[in-house]
PDB file of C-alpha atoms in Angstrom:
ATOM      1  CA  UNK A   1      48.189 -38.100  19.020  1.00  0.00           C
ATOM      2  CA  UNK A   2      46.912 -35.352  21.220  1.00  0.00           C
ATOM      3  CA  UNK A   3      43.353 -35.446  22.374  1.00  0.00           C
ATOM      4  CA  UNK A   4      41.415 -32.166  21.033  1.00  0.00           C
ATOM      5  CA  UNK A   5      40.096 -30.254  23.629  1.00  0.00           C
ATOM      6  CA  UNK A   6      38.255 -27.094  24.072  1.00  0.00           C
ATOM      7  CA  UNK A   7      37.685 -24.283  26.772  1.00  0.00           C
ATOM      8  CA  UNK A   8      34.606 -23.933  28.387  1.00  0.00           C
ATOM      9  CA  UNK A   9      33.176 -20.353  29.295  1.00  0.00           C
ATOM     10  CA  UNK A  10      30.325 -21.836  31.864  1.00  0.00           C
ATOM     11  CA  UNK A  11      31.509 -22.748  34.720  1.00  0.00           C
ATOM     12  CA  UNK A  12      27.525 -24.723  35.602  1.00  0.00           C
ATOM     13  CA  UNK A  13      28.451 -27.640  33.217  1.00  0.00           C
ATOM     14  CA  UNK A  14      32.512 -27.786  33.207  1.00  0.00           C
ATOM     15  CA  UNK A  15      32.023 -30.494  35.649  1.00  0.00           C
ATOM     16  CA  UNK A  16      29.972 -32.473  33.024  1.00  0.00           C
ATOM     17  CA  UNK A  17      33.131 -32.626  30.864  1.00  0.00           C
ATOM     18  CA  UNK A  18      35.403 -35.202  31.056  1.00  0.00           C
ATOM     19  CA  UNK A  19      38.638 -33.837  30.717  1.00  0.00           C
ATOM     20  CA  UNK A  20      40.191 -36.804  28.188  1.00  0.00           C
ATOM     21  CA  UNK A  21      36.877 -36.299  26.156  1.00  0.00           C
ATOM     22  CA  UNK A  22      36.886 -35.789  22.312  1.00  0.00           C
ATOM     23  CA  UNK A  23      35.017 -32.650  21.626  1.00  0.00           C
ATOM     24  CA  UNK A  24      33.572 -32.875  18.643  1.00  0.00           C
ATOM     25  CA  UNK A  25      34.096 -29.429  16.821  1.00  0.00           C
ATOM     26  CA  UNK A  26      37.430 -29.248  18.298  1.00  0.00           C
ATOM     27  CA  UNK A  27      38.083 -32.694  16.719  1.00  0.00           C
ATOM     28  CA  UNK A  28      37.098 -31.889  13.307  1.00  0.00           C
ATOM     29  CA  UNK A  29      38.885 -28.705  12.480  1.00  0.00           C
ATOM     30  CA  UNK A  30      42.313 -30.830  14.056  1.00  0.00           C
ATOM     31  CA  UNK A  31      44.599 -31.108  11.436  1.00  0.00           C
ATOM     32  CA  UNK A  32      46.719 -33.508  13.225  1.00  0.00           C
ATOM     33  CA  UNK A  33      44.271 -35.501  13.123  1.00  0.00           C
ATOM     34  CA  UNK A  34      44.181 -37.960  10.081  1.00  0.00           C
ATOM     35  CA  UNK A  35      41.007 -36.907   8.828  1.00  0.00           C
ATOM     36  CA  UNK A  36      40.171 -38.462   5.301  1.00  0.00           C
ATOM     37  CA  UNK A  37      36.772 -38.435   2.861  1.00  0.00           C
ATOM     38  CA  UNK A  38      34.448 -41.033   2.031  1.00  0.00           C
ATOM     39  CA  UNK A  39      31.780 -41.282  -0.323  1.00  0.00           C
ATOM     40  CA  UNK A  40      31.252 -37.641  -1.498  1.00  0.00           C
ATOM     41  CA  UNK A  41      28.735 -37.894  -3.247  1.00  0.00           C
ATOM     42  CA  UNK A  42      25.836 -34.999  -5.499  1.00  0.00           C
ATOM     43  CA  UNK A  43      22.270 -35.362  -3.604  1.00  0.00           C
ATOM     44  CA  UNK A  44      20.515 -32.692  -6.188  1.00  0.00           C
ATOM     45  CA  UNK A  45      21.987 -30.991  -9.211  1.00  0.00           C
ATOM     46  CA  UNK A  46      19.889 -28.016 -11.234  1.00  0.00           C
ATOM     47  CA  UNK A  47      21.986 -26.604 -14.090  1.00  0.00           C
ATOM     48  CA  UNK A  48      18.922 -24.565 -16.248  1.00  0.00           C
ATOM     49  CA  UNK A  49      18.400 -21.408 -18.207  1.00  0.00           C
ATOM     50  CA  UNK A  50      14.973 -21.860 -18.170  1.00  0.00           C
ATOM     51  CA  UNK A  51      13.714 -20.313 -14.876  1.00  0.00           C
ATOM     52  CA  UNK A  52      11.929 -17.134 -14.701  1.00  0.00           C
ATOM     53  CA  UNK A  53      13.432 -14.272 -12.547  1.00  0.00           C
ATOM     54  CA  UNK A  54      11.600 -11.138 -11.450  1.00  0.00           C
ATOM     55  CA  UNK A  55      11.623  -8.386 -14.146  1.00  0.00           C
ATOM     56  CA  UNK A  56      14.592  -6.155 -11.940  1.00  0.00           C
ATOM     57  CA  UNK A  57      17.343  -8.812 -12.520  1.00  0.00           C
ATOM     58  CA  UNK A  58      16.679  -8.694 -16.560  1.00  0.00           C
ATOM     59  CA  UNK A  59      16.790  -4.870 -16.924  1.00  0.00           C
ATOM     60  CA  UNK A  60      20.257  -4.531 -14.475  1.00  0.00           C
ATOM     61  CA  UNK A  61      21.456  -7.305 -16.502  1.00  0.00           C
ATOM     62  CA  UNK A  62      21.083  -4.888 -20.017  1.00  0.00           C
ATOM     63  CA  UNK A  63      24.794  -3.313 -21.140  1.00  0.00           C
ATOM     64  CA  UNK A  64      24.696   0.239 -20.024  1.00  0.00           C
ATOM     65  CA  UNK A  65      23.965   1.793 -23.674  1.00  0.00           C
ATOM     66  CA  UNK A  66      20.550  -0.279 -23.857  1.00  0.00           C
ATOM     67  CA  UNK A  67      19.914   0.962 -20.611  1.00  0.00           C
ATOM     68  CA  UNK A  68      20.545   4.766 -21.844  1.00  0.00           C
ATOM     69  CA  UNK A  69      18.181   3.627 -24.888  1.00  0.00           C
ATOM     70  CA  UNK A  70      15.093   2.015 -22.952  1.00  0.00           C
ATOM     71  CA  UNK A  71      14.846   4.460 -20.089  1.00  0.00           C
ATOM     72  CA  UNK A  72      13.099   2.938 -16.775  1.00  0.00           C
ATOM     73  CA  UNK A  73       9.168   4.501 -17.021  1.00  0.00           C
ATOM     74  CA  UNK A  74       6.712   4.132 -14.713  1.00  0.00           C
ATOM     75  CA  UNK A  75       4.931   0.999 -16.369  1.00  0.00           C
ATOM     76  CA  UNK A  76       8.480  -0.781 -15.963  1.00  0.00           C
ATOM     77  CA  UNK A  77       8.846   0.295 -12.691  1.00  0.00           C
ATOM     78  CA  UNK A  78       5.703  -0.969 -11.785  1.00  0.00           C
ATOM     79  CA  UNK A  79       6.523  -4.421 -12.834  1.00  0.00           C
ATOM     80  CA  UNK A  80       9.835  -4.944 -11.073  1.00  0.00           C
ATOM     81  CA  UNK A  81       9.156  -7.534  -8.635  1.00  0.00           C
ATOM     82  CA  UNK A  82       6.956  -9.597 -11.174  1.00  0.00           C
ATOM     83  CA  UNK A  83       8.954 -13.080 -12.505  1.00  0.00           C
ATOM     84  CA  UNK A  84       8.814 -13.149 -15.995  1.00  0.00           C
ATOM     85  CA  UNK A  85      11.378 -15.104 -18.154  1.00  0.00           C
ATOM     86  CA  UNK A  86      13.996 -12.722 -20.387  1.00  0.00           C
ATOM     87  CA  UNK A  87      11.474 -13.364 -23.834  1.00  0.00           C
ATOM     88  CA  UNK A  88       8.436 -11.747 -21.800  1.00  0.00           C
ATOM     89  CA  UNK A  89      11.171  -9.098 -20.241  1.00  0.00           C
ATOM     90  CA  UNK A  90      12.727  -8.100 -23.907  1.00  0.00           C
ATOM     91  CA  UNK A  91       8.651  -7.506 -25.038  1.00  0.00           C
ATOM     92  CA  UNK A  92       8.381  -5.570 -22.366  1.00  0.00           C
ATOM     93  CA  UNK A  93      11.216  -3.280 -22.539  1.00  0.00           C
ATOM     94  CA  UNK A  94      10.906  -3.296 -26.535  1.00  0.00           C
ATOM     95  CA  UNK A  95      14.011  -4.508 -26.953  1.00  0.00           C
ATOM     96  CA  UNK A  96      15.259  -7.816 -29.289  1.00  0.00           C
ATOM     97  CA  UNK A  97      15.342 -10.923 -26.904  1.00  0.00           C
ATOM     98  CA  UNK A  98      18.960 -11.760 -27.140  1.00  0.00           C
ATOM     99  CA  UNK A  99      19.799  -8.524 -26.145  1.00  0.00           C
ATOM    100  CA  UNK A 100      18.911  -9.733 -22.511  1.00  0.00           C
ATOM    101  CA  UNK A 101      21.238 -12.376 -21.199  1.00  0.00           C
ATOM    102  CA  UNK A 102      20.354 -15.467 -19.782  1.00  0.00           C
ATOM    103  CA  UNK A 103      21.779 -16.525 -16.568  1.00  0.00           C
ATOM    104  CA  UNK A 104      22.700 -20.397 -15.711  1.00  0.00           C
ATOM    105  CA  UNK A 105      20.659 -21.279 -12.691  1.00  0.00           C
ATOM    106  CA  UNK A 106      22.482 -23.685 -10.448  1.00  0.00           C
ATOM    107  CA  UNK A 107      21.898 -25.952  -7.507  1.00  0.00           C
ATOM    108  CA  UNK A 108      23.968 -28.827  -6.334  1.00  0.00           C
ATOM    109  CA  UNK A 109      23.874 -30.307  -2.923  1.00  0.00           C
ATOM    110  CA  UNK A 110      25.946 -32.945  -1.913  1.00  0.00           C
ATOM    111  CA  UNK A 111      27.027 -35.333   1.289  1.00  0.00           C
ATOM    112  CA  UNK A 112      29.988 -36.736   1.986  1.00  0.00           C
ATOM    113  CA  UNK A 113      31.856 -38.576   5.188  1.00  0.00           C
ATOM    114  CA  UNK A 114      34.753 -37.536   6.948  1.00  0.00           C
ATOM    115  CA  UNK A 115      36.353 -40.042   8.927  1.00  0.00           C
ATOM    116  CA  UNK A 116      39.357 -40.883  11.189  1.00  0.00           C
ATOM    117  CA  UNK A 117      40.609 -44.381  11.637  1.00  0.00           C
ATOM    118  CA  UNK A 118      42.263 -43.510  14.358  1.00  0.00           C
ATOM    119  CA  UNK A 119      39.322 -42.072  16.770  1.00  0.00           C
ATOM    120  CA  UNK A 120      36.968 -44.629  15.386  1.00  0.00           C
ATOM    121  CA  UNK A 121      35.179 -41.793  14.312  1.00  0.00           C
ATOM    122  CA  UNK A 122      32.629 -40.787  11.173  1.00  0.00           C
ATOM    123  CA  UNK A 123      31.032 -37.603  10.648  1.00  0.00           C
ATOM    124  CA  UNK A 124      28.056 -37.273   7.647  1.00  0.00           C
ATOM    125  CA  UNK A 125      28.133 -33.651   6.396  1.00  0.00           C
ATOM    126  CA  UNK A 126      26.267 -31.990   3.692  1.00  0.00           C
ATOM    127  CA  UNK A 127      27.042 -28.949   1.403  1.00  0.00           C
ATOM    128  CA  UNK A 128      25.456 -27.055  -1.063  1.00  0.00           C
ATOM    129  CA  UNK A 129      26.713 -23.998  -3.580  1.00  0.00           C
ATOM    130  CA  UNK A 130      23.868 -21.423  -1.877  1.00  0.00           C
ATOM    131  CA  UNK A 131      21.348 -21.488   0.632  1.00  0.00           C
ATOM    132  CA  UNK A 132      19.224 -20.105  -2.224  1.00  0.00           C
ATOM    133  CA  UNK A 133      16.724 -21.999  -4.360  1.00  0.00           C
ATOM    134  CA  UNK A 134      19.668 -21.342  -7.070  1.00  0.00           C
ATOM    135  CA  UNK A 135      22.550 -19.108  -7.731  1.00  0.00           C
ATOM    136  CA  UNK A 136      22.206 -17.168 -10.857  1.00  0.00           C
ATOM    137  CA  UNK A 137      25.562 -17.251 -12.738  1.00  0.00           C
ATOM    138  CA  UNK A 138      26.284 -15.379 -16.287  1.00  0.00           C
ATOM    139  CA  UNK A 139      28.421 -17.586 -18.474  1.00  0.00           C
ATOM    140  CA  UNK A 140      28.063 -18.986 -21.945  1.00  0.00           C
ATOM    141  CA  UNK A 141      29.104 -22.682 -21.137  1.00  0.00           C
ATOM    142  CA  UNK A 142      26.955 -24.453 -18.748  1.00  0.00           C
ATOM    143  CA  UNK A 143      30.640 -26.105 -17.279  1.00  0.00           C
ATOM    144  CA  UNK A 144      31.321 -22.720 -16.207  1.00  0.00           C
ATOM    145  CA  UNK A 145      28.877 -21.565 -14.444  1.00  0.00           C
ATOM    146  CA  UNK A 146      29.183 -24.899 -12.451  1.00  0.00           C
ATOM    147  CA  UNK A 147      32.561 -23.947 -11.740  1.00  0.00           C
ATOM    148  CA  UNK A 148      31.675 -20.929 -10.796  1.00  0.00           C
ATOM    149  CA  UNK A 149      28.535 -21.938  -8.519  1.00  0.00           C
ATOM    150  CA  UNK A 150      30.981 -24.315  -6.357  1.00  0.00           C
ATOM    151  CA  UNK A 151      33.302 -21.785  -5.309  1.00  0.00           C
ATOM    152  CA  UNK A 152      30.913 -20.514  -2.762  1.00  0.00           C
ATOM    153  CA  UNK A 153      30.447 -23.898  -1.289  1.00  0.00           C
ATOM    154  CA  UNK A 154      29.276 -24.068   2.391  1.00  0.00           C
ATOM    155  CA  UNK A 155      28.084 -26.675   4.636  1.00  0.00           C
ATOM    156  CA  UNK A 156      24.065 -27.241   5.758  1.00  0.00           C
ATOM    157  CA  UNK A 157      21.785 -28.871   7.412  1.00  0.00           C
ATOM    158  CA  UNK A 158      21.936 -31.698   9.283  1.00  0.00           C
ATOM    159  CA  UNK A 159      25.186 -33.459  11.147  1.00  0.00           C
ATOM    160  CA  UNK A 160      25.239 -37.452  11.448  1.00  0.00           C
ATOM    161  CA  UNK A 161      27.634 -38.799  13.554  1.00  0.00           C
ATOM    162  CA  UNK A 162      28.842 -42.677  14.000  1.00  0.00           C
ATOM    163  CA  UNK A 163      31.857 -43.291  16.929  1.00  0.00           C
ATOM    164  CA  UNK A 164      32.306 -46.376  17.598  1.00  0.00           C
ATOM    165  CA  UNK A 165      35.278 -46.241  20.483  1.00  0.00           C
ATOM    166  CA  UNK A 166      33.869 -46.981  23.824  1.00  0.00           C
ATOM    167  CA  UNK A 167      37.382 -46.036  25.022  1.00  0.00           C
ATOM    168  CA  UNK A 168      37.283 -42.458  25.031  1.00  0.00           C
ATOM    169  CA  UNK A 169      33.833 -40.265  25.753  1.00  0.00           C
ATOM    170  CA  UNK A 170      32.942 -38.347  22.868  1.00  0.00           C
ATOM    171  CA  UNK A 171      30.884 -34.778  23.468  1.00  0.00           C
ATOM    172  CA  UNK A 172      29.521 -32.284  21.696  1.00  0.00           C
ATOM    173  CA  UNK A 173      29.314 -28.904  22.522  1.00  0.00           C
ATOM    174  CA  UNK A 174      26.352 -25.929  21.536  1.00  0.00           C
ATOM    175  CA  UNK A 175      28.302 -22.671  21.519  1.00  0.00           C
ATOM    176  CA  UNK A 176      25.435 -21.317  20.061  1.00  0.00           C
ATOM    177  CA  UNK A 177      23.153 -22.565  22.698  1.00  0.00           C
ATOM    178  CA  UNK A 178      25.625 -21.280  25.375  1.00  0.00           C
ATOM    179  CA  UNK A 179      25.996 -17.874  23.747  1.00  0.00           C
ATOM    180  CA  UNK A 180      22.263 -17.015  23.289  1.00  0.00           C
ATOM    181  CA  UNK A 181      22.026 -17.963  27.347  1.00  0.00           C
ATOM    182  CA  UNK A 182      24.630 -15.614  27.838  1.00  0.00           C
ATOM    183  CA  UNK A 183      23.217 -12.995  26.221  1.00  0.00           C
ATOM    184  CA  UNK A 184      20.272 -13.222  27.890  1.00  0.00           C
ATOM    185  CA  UNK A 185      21.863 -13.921  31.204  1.00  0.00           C
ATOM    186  CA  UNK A 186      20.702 -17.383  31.796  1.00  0.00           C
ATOM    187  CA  UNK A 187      22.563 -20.442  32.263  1.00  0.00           C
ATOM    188  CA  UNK A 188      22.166 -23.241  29.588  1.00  0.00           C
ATOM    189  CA  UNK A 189      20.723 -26.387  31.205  1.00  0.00           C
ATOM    190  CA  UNK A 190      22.862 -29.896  31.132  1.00  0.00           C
ATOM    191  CA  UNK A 191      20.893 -31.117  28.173  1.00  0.00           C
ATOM    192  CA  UNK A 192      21.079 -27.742  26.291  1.00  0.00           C
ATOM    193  CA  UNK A 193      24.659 -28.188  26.631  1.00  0.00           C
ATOM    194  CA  UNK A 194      26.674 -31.072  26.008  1.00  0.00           C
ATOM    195  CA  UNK A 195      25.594 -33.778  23.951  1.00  0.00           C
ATOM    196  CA  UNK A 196      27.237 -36.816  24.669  1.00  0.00           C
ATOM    197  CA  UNK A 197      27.986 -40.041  22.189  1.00  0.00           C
ATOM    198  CA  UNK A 198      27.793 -43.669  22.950  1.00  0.00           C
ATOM    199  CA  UNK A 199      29.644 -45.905  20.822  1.00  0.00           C
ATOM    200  CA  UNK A 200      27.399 -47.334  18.449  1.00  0.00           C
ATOM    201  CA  UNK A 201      27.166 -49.442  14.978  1.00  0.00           C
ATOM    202  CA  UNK A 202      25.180 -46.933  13.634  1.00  0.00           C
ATOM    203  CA  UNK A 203      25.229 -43.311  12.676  1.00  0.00           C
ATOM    204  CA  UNK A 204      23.091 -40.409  15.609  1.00  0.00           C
ATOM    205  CA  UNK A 205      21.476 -37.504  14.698  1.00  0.00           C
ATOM    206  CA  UNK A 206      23.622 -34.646  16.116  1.00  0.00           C
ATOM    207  CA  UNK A 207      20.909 -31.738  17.648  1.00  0.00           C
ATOM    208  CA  UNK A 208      20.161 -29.087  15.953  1.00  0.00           C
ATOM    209  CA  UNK A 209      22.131 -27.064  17.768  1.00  0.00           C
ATOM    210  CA  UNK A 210      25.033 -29.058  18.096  1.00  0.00           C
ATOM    211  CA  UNK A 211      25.154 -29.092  14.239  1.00  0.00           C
ATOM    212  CA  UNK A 212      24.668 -25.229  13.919  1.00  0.00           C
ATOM    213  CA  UNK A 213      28.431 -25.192  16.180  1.00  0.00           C
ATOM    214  CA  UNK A 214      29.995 -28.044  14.126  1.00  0.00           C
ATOM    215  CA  UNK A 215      29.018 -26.142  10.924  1.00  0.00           C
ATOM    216  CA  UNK A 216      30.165 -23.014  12.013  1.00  0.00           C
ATOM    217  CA  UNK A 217      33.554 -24.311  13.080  1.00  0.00           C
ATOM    218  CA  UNK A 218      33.599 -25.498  10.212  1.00  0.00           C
ATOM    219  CA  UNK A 219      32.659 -22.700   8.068  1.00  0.00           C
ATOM    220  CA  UNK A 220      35.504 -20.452   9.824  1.00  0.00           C
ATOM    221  CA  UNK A 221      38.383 -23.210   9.751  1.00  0.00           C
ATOM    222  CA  UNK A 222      37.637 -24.144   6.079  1.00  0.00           C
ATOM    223  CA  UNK A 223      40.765 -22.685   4.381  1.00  0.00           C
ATOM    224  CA  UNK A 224      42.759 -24.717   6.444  1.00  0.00           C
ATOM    225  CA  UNK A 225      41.029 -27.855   6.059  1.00  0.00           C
ATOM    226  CA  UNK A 226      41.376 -28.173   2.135  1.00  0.00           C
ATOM    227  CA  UNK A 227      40.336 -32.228   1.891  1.00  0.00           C
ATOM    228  CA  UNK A 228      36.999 -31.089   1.594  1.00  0.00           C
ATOM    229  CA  UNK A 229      36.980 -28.707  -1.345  1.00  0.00           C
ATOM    230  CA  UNK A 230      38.997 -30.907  -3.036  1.00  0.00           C
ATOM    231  CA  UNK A 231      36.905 -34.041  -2.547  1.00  0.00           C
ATOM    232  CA  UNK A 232      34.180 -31.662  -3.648  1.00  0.00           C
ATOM    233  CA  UNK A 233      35.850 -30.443  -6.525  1.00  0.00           C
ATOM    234  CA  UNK A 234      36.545 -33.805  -7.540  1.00  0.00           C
ATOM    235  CA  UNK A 235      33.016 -34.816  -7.626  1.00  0.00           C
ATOM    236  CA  UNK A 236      32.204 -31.880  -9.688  1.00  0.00           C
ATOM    237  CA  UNK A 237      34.740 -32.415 -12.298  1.00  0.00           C
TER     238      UNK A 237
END
């Protein structure tokens, strides 16, 4: 098995890097690698038609002859931005209340481990369907619109790491860090950096900005790393 390794663009901590280390990013988007999942597992679920939304989402939600029928005026202009639930929107608009539909409001956030036998190595992820306090999805079955939530699944949050091979250094790297230096022509200090892993019995808090880079590689490699929609999909069904 090849060691994953990554280039560096700064030349000010290269040195720090040792060149058999596993970089953590790298490591986790490796598909050589025998990565498998581990206790995937739904932190928060929210499946409700019951929340309010603000007055805007109700009217562009009307079929396009009700819309021709109940004109916008300047008292329903006025109370676009104001959450209201579709009863109190129909009333307003004049209109019969199942004439408005009702969206499915959906959160679920989840965690799960991925884990390689073979590096000794455990990483604690979590994912969610949106980053926003719920996704708003029009279906009649409330099975749907779960279906429908997950497909825009993305990682968040915070990374948990537990290596436990004092064999081989493991390091972390903060593109992020790095390329906000960069930008502003400054040179990321040591700590900024790399972020190096003892072996330990117990799972470390990755840095925030070590888990914005894991994340992102993440994010980008994701079609090609299919274990994890499936282990979420899984969980779902």
């Amino acid at each position: 098995m090849s060691t994953p390794t990554g280039s560096l663009a700064e030349p000010s901590y290269t040195k720090l890097v040792d060149p058999n280390a596993i970089i953590l990013a790298e490591a986790l988007i490796d598909s050589a690698i025998g990565w498998r999942i581990h206790n995937c597992k739904i932190t928060e679920k929210t499946v409700t038609q019951d929340e309010p939304l603000p007055f805007l989402y109700h009217y562009d939600s009307l079929d396009e002859v009700i819309k021709q029928a109940n004109p916008l005026t300047p008292e329903l202009l006025a109370q676009f931005n104001v959450i209201m639930t579709a009863s109190e929107a129909a009333k307003l608009i004049g209109i019969e209340e199942d004439l408005i539909p009702t969206p499915w409001h959906i959160k679920i956030n989840g965690s799960l481990v991925v884990f390689s036998e073979a590096l000794q190595l455990a990483v604690r992820l979590h994912w969610t369907n949106t980053a926003k306090d719920t996704q708003q999805i029009y279906t009649k079955k409330s099975n749907d619109a779960v279906i429908a939530a997950i497909k825009d699944w993305q990682f968040y949050g915070r990374v948990d790491v537990l290596y436990k091979n004092n064999k081989q250094p493991l390091i972390s790297i903060a593109e992020h860090t790095v390329n906000e230096y960069s930008a502003n022509h400054q040179t990321p200090s040591d700590h900024d950096a790399v972020f190096k892993m003892d072996a330990e019995q117990d799972y470390q808090l990755l840095p925030a900005s070590h888990a914005l880079t894991v994340i992102a590689k993440l994010e980008a490699d994701k079609a090609n790393l299919p274990w994890f929609e499936a282990a979420i999909l899984e969980r779902i069904e």
